[in-house]
Short mmCIF file of C-alpha atoms and ligand atoms in Angstrom, two decimals:
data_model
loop_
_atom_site.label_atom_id
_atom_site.label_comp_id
_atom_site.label_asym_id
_atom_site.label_seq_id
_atom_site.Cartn_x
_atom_site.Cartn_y
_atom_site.Cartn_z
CA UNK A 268 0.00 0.00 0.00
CA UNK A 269 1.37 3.19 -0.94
CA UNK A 270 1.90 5.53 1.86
CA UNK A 271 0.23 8.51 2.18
CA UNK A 272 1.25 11.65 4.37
CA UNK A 273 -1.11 12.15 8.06
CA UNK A 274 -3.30 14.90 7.49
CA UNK A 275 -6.42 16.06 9.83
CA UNK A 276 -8.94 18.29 8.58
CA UNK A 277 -11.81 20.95 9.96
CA UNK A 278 -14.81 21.43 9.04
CA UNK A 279 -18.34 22.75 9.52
CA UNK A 280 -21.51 21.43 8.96
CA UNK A 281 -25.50 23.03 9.07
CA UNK A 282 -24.42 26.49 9.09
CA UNK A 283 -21.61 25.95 11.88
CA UNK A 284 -24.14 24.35 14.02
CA UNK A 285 -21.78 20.97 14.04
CA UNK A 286 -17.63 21.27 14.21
CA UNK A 287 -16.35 18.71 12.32
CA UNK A 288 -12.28 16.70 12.67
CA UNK A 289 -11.39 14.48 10.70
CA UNK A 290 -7.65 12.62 10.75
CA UNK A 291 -5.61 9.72 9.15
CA UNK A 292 -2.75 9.08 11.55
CA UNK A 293 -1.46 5.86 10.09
CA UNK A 294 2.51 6.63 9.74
CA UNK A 295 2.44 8.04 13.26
CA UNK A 296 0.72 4.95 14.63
CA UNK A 297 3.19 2.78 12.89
CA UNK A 298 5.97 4.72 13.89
CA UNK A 299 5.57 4.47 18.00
CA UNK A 300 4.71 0.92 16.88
CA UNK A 301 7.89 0.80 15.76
CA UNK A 302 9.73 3.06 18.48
CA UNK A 303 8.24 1.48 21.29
CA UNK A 304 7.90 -2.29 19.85
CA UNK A 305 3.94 -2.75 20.75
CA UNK A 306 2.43 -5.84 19.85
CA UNK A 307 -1.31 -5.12 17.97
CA UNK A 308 -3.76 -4.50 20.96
CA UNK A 309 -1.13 -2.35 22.98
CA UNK A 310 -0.89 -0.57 19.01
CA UNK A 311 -4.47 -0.36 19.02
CA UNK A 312 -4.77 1.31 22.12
CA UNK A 313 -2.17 3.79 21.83
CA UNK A 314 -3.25 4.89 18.31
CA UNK A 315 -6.66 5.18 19.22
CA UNK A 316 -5.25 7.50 22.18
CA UNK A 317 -2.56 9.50 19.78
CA UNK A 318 -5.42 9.64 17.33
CA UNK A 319 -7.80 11.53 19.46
CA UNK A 320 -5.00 13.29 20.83
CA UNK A 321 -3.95 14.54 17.71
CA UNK A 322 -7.50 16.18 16.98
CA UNK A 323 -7.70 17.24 20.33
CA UNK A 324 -4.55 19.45 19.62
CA UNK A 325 -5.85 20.85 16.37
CA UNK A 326 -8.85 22.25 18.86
CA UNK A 327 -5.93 24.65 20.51
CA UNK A 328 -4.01 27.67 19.52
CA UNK A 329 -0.93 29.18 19.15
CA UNK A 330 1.57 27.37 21.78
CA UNK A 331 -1.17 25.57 23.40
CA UNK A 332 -0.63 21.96 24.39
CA UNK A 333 -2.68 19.54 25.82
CA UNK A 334 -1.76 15.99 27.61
CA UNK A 335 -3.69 12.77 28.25
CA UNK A 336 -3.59 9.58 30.21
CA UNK A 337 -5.69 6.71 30.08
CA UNK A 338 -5.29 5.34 33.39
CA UNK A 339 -7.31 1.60 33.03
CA UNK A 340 -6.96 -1.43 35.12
CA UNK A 341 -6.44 -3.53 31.94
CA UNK A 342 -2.69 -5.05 30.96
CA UNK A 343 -1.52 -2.33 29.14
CA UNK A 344 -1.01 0.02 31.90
CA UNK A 345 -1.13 3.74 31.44
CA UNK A 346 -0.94 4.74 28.25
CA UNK A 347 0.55 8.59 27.63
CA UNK A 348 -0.44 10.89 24.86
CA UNK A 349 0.85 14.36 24.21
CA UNK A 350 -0.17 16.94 21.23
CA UNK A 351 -0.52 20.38 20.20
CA UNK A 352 -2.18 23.08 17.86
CA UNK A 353 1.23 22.45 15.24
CA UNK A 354 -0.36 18.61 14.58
CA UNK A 355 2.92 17.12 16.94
CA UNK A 356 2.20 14.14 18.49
CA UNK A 357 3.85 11.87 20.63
CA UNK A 358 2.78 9.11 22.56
CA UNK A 359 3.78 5.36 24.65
CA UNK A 360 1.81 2.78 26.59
CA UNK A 361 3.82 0.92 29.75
CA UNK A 362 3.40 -2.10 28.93
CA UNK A 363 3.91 -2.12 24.94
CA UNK A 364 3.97 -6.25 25.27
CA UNK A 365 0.56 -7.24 25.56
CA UNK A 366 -1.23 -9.69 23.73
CA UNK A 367 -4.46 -10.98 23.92
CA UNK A 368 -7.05 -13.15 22.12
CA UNK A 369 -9.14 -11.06 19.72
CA UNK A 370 -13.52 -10.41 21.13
CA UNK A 371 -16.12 -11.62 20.26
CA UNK A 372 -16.67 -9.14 17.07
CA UNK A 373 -13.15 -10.86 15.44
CA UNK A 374 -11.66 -7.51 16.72
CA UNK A 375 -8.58 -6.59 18.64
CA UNK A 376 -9.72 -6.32 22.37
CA UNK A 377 -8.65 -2.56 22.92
CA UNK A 378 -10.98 -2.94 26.02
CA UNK A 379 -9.94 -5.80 26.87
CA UNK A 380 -6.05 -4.11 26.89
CA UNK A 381 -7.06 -0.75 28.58
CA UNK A 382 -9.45 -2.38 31.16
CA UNK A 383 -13.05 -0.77 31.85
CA UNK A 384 -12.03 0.67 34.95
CA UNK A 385 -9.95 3.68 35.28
CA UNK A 386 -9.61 7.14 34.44
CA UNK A 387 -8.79 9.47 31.76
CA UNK A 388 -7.21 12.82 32.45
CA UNK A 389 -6.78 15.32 30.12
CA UNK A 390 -4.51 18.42 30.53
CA UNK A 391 -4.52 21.20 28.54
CA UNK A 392 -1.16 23.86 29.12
CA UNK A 393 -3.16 27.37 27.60
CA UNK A 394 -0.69 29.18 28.83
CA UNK A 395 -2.48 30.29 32.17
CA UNK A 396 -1.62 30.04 35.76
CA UNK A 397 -2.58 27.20 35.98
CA UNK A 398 -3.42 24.17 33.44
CA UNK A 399 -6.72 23.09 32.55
CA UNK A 400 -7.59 19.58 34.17
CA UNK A 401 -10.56 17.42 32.74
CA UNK A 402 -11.07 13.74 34.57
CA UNK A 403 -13.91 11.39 33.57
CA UNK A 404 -14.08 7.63 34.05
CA UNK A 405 -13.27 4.85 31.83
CA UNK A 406 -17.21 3.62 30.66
CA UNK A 407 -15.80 1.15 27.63
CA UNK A 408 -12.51 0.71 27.49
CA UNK A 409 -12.49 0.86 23.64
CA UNK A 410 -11.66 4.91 23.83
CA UNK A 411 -13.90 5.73 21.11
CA UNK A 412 -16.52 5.80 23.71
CA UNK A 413 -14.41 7.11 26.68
CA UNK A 414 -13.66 9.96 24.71
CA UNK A 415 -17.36 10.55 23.57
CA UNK A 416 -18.39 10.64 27.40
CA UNK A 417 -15.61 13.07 27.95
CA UNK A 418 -16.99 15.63 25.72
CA UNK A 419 -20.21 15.53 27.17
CA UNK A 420 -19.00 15.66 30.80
CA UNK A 421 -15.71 17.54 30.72
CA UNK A 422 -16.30 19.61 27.89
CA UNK A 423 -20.17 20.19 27.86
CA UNK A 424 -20.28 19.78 24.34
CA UNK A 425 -22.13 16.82 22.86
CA UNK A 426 -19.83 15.08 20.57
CA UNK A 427 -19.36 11.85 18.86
CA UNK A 428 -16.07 10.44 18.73
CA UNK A 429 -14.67 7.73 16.10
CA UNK A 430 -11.28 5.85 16.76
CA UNK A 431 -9.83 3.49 14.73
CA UNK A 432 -6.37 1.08 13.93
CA UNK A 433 -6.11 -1.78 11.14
CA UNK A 434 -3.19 -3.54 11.61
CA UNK A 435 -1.39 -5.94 9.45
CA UNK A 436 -0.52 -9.45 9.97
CA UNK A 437 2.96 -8.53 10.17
CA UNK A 438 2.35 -5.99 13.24
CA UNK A 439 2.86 -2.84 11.06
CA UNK A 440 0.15 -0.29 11.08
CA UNK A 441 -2.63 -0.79 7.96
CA UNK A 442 -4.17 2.57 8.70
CA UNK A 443 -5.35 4.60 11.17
CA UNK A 444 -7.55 7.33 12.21
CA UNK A 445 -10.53 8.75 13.66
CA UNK A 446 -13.10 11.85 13.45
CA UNK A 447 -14.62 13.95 16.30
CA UNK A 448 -18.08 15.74 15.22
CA UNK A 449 -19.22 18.15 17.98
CA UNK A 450 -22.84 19.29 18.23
CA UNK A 451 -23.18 23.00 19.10
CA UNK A 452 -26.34 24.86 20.78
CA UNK A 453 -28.90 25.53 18.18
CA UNK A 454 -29.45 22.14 16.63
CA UNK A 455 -33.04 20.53 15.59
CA UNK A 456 -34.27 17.43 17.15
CA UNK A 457 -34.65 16.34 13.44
CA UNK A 458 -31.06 17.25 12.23
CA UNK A 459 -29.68 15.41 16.03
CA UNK A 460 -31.57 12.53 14.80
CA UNK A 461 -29.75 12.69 11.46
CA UNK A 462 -26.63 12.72 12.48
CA UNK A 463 -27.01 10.00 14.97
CA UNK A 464 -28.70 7.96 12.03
CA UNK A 465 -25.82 8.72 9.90
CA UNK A 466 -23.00 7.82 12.54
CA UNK A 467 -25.23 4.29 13.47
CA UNK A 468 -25.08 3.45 9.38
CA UNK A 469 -21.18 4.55 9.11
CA UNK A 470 -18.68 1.80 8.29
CA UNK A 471 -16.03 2.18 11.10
CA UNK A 472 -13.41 4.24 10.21
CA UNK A 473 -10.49 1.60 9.54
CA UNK A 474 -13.16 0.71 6.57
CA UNK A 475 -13.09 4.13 5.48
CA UNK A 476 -9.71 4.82 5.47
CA UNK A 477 -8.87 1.03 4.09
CA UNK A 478 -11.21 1.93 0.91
CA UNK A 479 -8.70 5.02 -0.06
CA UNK A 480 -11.08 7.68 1.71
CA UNK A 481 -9.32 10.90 3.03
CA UNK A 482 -10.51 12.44 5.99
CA UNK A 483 -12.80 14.70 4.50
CA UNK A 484 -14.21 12.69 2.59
CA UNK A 485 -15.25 10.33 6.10
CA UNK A 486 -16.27 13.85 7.00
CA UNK A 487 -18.74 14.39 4.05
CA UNK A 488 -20.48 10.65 4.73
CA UNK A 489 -21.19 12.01 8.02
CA UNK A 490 -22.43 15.31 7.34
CA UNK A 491 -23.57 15.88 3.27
CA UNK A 492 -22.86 19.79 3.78
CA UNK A 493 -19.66 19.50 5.67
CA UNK A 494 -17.54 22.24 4.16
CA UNK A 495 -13.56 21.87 5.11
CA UNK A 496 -12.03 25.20 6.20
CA UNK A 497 -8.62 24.21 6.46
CA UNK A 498 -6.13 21.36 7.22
CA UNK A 499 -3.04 19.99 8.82
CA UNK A 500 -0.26 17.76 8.95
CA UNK A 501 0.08 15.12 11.75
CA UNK A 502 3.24 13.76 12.54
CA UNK A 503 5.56 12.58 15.46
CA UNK A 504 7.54 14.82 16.95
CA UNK A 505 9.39 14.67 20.73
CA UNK A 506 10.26 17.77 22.21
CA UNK A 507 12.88 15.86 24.29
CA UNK A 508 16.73 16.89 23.84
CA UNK A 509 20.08 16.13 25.83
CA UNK A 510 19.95 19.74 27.53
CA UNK A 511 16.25 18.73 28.84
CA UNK A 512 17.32 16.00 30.26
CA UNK A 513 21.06 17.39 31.29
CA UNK A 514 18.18 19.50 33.39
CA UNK A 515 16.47 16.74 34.81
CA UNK A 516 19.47 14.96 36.00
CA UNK A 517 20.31 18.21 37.91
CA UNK A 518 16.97 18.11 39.91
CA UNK A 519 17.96 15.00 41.32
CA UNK A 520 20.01 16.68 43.72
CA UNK A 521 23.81 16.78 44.37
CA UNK A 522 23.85 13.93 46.65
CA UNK A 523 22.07 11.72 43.70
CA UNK A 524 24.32 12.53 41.26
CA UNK A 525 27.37 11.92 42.86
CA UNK A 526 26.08 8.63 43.25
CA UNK A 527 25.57 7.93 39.85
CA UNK A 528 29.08 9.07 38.96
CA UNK A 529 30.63 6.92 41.97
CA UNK A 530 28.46 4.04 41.11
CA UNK A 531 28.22 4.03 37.87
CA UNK A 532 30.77 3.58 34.64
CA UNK A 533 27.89 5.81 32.89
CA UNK A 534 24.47 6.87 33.02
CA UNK A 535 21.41 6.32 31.01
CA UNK A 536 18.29 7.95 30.17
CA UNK A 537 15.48 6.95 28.15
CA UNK A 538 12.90 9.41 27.18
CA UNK A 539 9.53 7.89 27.74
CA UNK A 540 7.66 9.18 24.88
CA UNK A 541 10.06 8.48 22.18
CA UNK A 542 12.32 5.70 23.21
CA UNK A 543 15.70 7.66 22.64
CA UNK A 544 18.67 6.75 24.91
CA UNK A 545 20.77 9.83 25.94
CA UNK A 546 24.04 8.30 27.66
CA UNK A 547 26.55 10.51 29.89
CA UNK A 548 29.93 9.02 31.38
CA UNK A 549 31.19 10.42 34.44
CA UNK A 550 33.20 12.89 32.92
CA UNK A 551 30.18 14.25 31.22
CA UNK A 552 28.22 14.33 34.35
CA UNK A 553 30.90 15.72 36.51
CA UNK A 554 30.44 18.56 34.50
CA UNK A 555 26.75 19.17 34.48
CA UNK A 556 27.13 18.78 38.45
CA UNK A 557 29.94 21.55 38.75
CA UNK A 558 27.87 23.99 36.45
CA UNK A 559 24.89 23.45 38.61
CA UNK A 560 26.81 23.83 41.17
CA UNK A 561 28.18 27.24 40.00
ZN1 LIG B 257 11.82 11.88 23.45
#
C-alpha cells in the first residue's frame, strides 16, 4: 500500500451548528509501533489514544498543548499521549507487550487491553496560571466511547467520537484514524436525529480509510454539507533533547548525582515518549554537576 502523508482536517456542517475533525494518523501509529515495539492490541490502544490526541490538539491555539492519560486497570497500563495546535504528536503505553485473544466481534480487544475501569485525564497547558484539568471515568474501554463521554461531561459539548487502527498481519500499522463531530447549541431534534442515524449506518473508520477515503471525505459521509475550512499535517515529533534531560538529571540533587558518577561507569536515560537513549559518562556528568553547582 502506498503511503500517504497524516493529514487532519476541519470542518463545519449546518451552518456551523456541528464542528467537524477528521484525521488519518497511520505513519504516526506505525511509527511508535515501531519506536516502542507494541504488539497489535497495545498498538491499538495507543493509536486510538494518539489519534484523538492529535485532533484534540488541532482544537488549541498558538503554543497551546494539551496531555492525556488513560489510566485503566487492563494489561496495558497507562498509556501517555501528548499533542498540540502544530499537529505534533507523541505518545507510549507501559506495557507495549501485551497480547491478547481477539472479542467476540473478530476484533482486537482494545478494552480488553485498557481495562473498563480507570480514568482518563486530560490536561490542557493554555498558557495560564494554571493548566486546565478534565477527569472522567473509563465507561468502555475501547476509547472511542471514553472519549465521547468526555466531551459531554468535561467539555459540555455533545460530541461523537470515532477511533480506529487496522493492523497488518505482520504488526505494522494498515491505517489509522478517527473523526470527532461536535454538536453545538442551536441544533433541531430532526437534524440530532440525522446525524445519529448517519453515525449508526457509518462503516467504522479503519473501513473508510482502508477503501482510499481521506478524511474529508469520512467527514462528508457524516455530514452531506460538511464544508472543510482548512487542514493539517500530523506527525511525530518529541520535544525531548540532551539539555532537557542534562536539566532533569540536575533536579535530582547533588547527593544523587554523585552517586551515579561513583556508582556508575555511565548513566542512562530513556525518554519515555520516544524511546531515545541519551548516555553521559562520568566525565560528562561531573560537569553538568559543577555547572549546577556554580
Ligand atoms: Zn523523546
Amino acid at each position: 500500500m502506498e503511503t500517504k502523508k497524516d493529514r487532519l482536517v476541519r470542518g463545519t456542517a449546518l451552518e456551523g451548528r456541528v464542528r467537524a475533525f477528521a484525521v488519518r494518523t497511520t505513519e504516526l501509529v506505525d511509527e511508535l509501533r515501531r519506536r516502542h515495539d507494541t504488539y497489535p492490541v497495545a498498538t491499538a490502544a495507543l493509536g486510538r489514544t494518539v489519534t484523538a490526541a492529535a485532533m484534540m490538539g488541532a482544537m488549541l491555539k498558538g503554543e497551546e498543548e494539551l496531555a492525556i492519560a488513560v489510566k485503566g486497570n487492563g494489561p496495558v497500563g497507562r498509556i501517555n499521549a501528548e499533542a498540540n495546535a502544530s499537529g505534533e504528536v507523541r505518545g507510549y503505553v507501559q506495557n507495549p507487550h501485551v497480547h491478547l485473544p481477539s472479542n467476540s466481534l473478530g476484533k482486537l480487544d482494545v478494552a480488553g487491553a485498557v481495562g473498563t475501569e480507570g480514568f482518563i485525564d486530560v490536561i490542557k497547558d493554555l498558557g495560564l496560571k494554571e493548566p486546565y484539568r478534565g477527569s472522567i471515568p473509563i465507561v468502555s474501554g475501547e476509547l472511542g466511547e471514553d472519549f465521547t463521554y468526555y466531551f459531554a461531561v468535561s467539555e459540555q459539548t455533545p460530541a461523537a467520537v470515532g477511533l480506529g487502527v487496522l493492523v497488518e498481519p505482520d504488526n505494522s500499522v494498515r491505517v489509522a484514524g478517527g473523526f470527532i463531530i461536535q454538536l453545538l447549541p442551536g441544533l433541531t431534534d430532526s437534524e440530532i436525529t440525522e446525524i445519529e442515524h448517519a453515525l449508526g449506518t457509518l462503516p467504522s473508520v479503519t473501513a473508510l480509510l482502508d477503501q482510499g477515503l481521506e478524511p474529508e471525505d469520512m467527514l462528508r459521509q457524516l455530514l452531506p454539507d460538511a464544508v472543510m475550512m482548512d487542514e493539517l499535517e500530523i506527525a511525530f515529533s518529541c520535544s525531548c533533547s540532551r539539555e532537557k534531560v542534562e536539566q532533569t538529571l540536575v533536579s535530582l540533587g547533588q547527593q544523587e548525582m554523585e552517586r551515579l558518577i561513583e556508582e556508575d561507569e555511565q548513566t542512562e536515560v530513556v525518554c519515555h515518549y520516544c524511546n531515545e537513549t541519551y548516555i553521559f559518562n562520568r566525565d560528562e556528568l561531573q560537569v553538568i554537576l559543577n555547572q549546577a553547582k556554580s
